[in-house]
PDB file of C-alpha atoms and ligand atoms in Angstrom:
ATOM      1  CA  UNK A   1      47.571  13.051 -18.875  1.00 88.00           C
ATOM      2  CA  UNK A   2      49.330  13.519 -22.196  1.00 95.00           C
ATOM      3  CA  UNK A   3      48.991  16.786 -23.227  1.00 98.00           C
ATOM      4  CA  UNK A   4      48.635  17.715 -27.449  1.00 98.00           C
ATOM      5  CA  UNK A   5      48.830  20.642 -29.182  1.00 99.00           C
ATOM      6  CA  UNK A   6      47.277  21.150 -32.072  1.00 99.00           C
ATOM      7  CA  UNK A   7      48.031  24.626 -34.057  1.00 98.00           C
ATOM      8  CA  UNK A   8      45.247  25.777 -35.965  1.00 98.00           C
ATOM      9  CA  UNK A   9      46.438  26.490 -39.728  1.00 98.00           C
ATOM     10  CA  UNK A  10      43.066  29.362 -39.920  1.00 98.00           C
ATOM     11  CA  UNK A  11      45.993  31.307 -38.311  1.00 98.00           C
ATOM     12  CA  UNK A  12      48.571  30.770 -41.390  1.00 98.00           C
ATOM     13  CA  UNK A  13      49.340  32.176 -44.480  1.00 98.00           C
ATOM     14  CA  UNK A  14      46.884  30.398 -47.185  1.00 98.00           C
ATOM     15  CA  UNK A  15      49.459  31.047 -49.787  1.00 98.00           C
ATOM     16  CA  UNK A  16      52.353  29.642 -47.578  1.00 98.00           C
ATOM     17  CA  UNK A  17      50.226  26.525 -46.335  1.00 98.00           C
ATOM     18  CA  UNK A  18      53.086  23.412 -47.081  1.00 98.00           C
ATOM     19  CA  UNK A  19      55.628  26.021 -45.129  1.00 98.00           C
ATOM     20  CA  UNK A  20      53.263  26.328 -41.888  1.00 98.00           C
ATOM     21  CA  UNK A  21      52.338  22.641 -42.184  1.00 98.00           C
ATOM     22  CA  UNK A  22      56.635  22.333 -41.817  1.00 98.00           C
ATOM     23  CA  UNK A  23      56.212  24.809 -39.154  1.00 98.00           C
ATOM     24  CA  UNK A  24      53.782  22.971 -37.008  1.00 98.00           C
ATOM     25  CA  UNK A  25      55.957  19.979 -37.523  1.00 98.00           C
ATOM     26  CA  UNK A  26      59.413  21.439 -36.460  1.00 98.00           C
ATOM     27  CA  UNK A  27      57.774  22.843 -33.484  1.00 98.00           C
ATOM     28  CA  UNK A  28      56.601  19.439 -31.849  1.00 98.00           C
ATOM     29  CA  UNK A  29      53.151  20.017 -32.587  1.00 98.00           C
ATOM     30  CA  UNK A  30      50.794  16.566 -32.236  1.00 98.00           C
ATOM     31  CA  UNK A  31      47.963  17.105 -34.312  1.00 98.00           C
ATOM     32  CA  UNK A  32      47.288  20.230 -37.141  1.00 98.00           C
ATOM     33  CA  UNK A  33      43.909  21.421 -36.332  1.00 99.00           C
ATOM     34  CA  UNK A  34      42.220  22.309 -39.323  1.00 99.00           C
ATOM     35  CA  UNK A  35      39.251  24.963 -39.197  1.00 98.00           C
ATOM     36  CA  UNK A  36      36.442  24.084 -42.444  1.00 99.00           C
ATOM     37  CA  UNK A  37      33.999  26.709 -42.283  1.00 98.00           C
ATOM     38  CA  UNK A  38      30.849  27.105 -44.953  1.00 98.00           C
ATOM     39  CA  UNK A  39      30.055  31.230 -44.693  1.00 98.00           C
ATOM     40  CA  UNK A  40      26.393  29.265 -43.166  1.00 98.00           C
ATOM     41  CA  UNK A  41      27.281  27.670 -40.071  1.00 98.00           C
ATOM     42  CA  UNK A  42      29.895  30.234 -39.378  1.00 98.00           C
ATOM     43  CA  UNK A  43      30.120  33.313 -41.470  1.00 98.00           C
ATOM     44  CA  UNK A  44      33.335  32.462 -43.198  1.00 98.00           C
ATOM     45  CA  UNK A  45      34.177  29.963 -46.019  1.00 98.00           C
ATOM     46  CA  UNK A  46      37.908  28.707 -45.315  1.00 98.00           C
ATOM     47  CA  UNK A  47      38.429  25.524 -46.985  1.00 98.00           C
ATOM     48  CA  UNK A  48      37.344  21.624 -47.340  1.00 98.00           C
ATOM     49  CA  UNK A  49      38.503  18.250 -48.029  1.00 98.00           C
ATOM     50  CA  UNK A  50      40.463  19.783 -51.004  1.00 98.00           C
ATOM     51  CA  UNK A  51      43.178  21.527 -48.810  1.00 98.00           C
ATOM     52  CA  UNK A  52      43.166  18.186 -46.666  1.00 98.00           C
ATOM     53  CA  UNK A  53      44.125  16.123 -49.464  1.00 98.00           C
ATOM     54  CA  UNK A  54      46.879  18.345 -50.283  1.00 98.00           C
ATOM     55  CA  UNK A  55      48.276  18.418 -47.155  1.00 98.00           C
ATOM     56  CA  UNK A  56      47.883  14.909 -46.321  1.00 98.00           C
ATOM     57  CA  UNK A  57      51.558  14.243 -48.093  1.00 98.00           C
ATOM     58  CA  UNK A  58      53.034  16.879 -46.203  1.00 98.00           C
ATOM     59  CA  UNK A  59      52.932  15.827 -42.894  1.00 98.00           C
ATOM     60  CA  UNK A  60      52.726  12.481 -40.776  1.00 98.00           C
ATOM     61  CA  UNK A  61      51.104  14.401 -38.111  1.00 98.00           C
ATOM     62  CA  UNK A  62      47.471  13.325 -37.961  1.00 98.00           C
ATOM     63  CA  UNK A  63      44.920  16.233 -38.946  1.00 99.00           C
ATOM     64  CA  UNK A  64      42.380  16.964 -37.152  1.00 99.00           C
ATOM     65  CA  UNK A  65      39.363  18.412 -39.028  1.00 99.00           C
ATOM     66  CA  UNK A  66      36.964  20.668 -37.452  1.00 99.00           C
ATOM     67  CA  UNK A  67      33.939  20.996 -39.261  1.00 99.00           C
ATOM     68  CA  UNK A  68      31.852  24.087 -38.681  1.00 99.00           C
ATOM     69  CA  UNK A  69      29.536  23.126 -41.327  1.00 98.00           C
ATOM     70  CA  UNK A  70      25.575  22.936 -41.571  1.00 98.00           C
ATOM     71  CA  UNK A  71      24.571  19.713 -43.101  1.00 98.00           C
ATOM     72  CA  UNK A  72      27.748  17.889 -41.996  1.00 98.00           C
ATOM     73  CA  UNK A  73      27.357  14.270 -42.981  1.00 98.00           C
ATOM     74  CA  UNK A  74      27.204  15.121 -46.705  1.00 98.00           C
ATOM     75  CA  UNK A  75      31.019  15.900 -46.430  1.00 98.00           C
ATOM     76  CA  UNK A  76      32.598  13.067 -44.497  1.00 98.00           C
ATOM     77  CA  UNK A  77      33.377  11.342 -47.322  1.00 98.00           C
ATOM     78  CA  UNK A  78      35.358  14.206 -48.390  1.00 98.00           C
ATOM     79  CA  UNK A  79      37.509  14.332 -45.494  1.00 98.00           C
ATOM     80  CA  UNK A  80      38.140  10.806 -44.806  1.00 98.00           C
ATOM     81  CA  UNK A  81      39.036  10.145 -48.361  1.00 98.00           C
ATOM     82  CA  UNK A  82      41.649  12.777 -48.105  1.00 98.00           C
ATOM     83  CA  UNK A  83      43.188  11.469 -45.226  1.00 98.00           C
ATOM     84  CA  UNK A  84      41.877  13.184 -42.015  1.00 99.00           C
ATOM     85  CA  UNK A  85      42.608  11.344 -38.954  1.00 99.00           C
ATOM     86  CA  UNK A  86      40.084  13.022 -36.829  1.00 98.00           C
ATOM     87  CA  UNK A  87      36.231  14.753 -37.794  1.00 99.00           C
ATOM     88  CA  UNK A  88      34.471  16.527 -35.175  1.00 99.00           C
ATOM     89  CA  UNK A  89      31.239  18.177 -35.933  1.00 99.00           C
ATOM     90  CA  UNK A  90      29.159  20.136 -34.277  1.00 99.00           C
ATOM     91  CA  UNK A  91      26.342  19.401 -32.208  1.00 99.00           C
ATOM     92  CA  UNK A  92      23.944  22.733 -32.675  1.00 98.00           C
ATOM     93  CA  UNK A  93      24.661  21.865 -36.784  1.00 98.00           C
ATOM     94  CA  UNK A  94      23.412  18.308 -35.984  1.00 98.00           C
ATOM     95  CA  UNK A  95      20.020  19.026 -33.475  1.00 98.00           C
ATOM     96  CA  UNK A  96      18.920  21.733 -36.286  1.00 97.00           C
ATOM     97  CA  UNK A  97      18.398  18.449 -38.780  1.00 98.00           C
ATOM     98  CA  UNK A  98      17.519  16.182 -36.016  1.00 98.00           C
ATOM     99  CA  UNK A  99      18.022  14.694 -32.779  1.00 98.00           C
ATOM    100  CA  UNK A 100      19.600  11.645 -34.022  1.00 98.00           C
ATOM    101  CA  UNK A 101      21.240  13.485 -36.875  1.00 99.00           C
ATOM    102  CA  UNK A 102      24.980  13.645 -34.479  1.00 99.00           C
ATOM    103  CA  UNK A 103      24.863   9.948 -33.230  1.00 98.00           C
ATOM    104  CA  UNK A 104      24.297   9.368 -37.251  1.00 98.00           C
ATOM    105  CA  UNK A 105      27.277  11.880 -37.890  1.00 99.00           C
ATOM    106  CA  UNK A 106      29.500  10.109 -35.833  1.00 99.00           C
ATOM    107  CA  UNK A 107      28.634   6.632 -36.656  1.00 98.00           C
ATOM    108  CA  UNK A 108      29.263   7.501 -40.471  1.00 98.00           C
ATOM    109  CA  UNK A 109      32.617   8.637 -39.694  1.00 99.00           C
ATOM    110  CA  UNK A 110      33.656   5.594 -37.557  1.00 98.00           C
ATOM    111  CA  UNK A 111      32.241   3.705 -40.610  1.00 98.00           C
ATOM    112  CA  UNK A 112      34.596   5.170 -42.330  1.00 98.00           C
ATOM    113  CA  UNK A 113      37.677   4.234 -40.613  1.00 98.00           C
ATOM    114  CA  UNK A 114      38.270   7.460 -38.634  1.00 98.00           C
ATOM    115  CA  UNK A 115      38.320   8.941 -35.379  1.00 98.00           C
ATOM    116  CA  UNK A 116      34.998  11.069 -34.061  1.00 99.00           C
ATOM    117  CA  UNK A 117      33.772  14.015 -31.691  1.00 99.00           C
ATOM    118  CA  UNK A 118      31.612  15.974 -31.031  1.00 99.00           C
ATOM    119  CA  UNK A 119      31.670  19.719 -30.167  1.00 99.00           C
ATOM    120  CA  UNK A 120      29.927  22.523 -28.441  1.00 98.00           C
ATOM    121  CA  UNK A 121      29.912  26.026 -28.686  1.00 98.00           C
ATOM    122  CA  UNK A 122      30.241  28.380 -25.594  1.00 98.00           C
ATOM    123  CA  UNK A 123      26.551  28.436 -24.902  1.00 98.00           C
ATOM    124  CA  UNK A 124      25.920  24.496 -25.480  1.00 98.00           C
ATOM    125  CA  UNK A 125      25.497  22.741 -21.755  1.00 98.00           C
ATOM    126  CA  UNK A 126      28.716  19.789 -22.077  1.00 98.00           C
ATOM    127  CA  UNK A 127      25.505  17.798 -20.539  1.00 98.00           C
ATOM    128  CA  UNK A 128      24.098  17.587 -24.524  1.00 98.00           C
ATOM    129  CA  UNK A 129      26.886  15.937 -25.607  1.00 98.00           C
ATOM    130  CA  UNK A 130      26.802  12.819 -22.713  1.00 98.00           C
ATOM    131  CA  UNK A 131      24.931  10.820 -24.922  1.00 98.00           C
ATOM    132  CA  UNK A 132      27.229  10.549 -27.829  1.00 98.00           C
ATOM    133  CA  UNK A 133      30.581  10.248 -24.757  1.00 98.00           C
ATOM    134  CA  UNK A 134      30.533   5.940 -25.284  1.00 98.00           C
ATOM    135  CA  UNK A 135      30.915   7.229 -29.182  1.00 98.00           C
ATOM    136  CA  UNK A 136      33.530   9.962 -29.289  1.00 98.00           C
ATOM    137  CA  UNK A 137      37.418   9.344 -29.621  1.00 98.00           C
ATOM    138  CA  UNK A 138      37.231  12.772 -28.240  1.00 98.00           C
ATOM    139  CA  UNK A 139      35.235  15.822 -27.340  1.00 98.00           C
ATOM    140  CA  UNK A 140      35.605  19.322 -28.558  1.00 99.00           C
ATOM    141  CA  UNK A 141      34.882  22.320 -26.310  1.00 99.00           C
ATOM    142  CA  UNK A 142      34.820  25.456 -28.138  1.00 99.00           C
ATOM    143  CA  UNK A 143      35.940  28.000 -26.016  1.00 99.00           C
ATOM    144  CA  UNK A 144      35.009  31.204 -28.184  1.00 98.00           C
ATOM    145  CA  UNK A 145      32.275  31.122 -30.861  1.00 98.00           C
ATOM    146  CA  UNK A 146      33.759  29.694 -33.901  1.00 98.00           C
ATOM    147  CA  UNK A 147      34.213  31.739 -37.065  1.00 98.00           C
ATOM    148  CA  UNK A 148      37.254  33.757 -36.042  1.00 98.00           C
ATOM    149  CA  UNK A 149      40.586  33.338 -34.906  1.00 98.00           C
ATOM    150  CA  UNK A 150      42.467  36.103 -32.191  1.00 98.00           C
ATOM    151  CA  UNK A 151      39.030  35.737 -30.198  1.00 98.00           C
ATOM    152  CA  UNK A 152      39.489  35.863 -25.906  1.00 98.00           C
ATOM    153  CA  UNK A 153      38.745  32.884 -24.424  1.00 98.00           C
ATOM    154  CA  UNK A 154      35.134  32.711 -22.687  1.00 98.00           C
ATOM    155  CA  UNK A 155      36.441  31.535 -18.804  1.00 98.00           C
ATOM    156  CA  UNK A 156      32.958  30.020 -18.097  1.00 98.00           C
ATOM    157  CA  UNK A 157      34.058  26.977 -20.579  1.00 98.00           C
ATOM    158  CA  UNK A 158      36.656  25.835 -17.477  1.00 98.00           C
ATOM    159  CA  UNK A 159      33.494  24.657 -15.719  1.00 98.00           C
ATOM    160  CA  UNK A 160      32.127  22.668 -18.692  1.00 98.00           C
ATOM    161  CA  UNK A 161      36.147  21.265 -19.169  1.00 98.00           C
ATOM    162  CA  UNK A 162      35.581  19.939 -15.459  1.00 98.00           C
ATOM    163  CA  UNK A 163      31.965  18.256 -15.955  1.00 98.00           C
ATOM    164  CA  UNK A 164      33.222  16.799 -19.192  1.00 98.00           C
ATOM    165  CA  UNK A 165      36.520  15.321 -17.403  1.00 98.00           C
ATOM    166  CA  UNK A 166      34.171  14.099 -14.733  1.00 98.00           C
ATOM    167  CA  UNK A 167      32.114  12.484 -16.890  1.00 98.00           C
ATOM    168  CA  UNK A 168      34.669  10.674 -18.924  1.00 98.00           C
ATOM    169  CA  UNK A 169      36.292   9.440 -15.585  1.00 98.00           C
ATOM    170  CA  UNK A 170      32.926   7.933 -14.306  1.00 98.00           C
ATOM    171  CA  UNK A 171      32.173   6.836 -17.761  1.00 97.00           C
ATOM    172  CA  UNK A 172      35.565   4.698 -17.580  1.00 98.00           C
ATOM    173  CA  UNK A 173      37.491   6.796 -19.909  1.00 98.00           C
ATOM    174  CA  UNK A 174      39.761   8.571 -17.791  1.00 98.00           C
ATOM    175  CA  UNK A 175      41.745   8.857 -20.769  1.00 97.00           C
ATOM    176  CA  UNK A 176      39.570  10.664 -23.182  1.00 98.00           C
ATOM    177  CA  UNK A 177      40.572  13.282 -25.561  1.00 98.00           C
ATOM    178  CA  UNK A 178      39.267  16.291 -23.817  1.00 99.00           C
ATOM    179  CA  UNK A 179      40.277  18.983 -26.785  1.00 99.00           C
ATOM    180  CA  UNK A 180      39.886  23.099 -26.094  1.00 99.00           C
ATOM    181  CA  UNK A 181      39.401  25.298 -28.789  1.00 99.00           C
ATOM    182  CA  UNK A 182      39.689  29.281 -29.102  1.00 98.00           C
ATOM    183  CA  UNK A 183      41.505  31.857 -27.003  1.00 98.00           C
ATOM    184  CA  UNK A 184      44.011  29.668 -25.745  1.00 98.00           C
ATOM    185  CA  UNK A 185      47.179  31.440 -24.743  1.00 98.00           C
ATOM    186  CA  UNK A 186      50.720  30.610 -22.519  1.00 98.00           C
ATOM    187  CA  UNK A 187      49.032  32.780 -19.920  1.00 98.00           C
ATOM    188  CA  UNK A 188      45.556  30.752 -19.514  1.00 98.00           C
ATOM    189  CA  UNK A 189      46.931  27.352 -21.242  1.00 98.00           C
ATOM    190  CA  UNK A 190      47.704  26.074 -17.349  1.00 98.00           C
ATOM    191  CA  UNK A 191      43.998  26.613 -16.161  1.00 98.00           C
ATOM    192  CA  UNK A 192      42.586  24.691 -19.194  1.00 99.00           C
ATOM    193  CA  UNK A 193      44.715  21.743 -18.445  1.00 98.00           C
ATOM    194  CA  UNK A 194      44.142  21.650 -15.003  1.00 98.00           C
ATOM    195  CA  UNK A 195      40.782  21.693 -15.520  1.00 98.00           C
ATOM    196  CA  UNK A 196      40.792  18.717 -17.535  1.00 98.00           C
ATOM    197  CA  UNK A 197      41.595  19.537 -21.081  1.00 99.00           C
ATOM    198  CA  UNK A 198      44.318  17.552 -22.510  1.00 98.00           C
ATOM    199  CA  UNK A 199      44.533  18.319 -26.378  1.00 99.00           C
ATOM    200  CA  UNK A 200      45.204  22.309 -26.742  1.00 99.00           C
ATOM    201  CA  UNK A 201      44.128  24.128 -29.834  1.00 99.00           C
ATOM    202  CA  UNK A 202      46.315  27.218 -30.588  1.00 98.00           C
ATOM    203  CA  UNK A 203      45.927  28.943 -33.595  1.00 98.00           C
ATOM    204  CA  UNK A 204      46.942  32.727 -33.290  1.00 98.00           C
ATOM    205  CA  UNK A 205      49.415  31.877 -30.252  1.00 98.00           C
ATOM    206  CA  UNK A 206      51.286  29.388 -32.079  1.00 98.00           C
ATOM    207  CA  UNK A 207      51.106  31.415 -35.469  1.00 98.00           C
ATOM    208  CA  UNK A 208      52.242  34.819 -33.947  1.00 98.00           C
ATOM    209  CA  UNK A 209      54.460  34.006 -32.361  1.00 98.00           C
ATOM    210  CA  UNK A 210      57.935  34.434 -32.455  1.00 98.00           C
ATOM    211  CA  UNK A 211      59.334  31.305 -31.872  1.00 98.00           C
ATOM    212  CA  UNK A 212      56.670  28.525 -32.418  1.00 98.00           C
ATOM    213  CA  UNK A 213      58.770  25.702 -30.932  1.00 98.00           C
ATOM    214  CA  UNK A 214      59.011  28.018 -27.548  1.00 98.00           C
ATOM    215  CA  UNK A 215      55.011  28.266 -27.662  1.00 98.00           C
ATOM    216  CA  UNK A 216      54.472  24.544 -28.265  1.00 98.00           C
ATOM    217  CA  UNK A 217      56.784  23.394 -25.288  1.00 98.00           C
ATOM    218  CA  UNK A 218      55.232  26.049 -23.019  1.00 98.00           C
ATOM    219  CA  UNK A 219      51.841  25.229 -23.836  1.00 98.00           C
ATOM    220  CA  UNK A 220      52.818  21.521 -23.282  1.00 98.00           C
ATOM    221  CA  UNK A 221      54.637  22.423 -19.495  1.00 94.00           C
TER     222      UNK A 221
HETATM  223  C1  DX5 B 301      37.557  29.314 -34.275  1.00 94.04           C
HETATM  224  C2  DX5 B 301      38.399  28.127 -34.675  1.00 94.04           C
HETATM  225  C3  DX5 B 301      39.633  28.007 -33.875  1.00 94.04           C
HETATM  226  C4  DX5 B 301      40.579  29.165 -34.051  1.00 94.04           C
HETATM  227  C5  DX5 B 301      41.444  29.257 -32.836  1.00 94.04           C
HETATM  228  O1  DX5 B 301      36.368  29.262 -34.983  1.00 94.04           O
HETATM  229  O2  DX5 B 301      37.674  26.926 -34.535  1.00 94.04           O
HETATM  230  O3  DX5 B 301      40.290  26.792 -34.147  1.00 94.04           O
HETATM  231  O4  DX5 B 301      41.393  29.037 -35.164  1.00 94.04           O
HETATM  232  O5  DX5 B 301      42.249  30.386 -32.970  1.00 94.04           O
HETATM  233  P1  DX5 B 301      42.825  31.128 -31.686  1.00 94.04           P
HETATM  234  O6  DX5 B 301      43.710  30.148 -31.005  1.00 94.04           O
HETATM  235  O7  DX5 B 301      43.541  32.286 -32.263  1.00 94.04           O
HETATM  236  O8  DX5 B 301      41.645  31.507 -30.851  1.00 94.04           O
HETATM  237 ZN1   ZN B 302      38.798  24.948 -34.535  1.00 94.04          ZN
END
């Protein structure tokens, strides 16, 4: 299984962002996860497609936007025009409009010429997400409840990481982009692969530490 990492830029300087987006890329990062929160869905604002589009030029690395956003097929457009390579939104955001609201979600992205997924939050069975599997370029298990960075990672997610593996193996997609997100660290990283993650979000582990490049190859080991 190839195995991504993808450091979270909630963890970097706002004021320094074209020097952690360098960062991230010296390092051997794969993908730059990139938290958009709306202070509705998630207490915090952070940022949206506006901070994409400016970091679009700095970096061949695709981004990977995680929208923690109510309402969020009024922004795709946003993010795909500024160059995101990857939207995931989030299923509890989707059911509260309606039950086809995340097959919609997705299928407006695709539409749009990027990649999809869909995510769950700690207390989301992986089960509600089997539908929209056939239409996901990958899934998104959020392994704390989103808003805040530094959170511990909830260990009951490992189970979900298996069932979702499982099903993507007997769905013929053996392959899938299985991503983890929150609480990841070098200590727990080898658990949440073996489990059947394969892309590894790491926001205050790769941005705290020492030497990022270290962090990225162990979390890649
Ligand atoms: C949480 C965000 C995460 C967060 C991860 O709402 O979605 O991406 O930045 O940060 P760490 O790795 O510090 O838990
Ligand atoms: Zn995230």
């Amino acid at each position: 299984m190839n195995i991504k990492i993808a450091p979270s830029i909630l963890s970097a300087d706002f004021s320094r962002m074209g020097e952690a987006i360098k960062l991230c890329e010296d390092s051997g990062a794969d993908l730059i996860h990139c938290d958009v929160m709306d202070g509705s869905f998630v207490e915090p604002i952070t940022f949206g497609g506006q901070m994409v589009k400016n970091i679009r030029p700095l970096t061949k690395l695709p981004l990977d936007c995680h929208l923690m956003i109510e309402h969020p097929k009024t922004q795709i457009k946003f993010f795909a025009d500024a160059g995101a390579d990857i939207i995931t939104v989030h299923y509890k955001a989707c059911k509260r409009i309606s039950d086809s609201y995340l097959e919609e979600t997705l299928r407006l992205i695709k539409d749009m010429g990027v990649k999809c997924g869909a995510v769950v939050n700690p207390d989301v069975p992986v089960e509600a997400i089997f539908p929209v599997f056939p239409l996901c370029d990958m899934v998104l298990l959020m392994s704390v409840f989103p808003g805040y960075g530094g959170q511990k990672f909830i260990p009951e997610v490992l189970e979900k990481i298996k069932k979702a593996r499982e099903y993507a193996i007997l769905s013929g997609r053996p392959d899938m982009d299985i991503e983890v997100d929150g609480g990841v660290t070098e200590q727990n990283v080898q658990t949440i692969k073996a489990a059947g993650a394969n892309v590894i979000v790491a926001g205050s582990a790769f941005f705290r530490s020492s030497n990022p490049a270290a962090t990225v190859a162990a979390l890649k080991r």
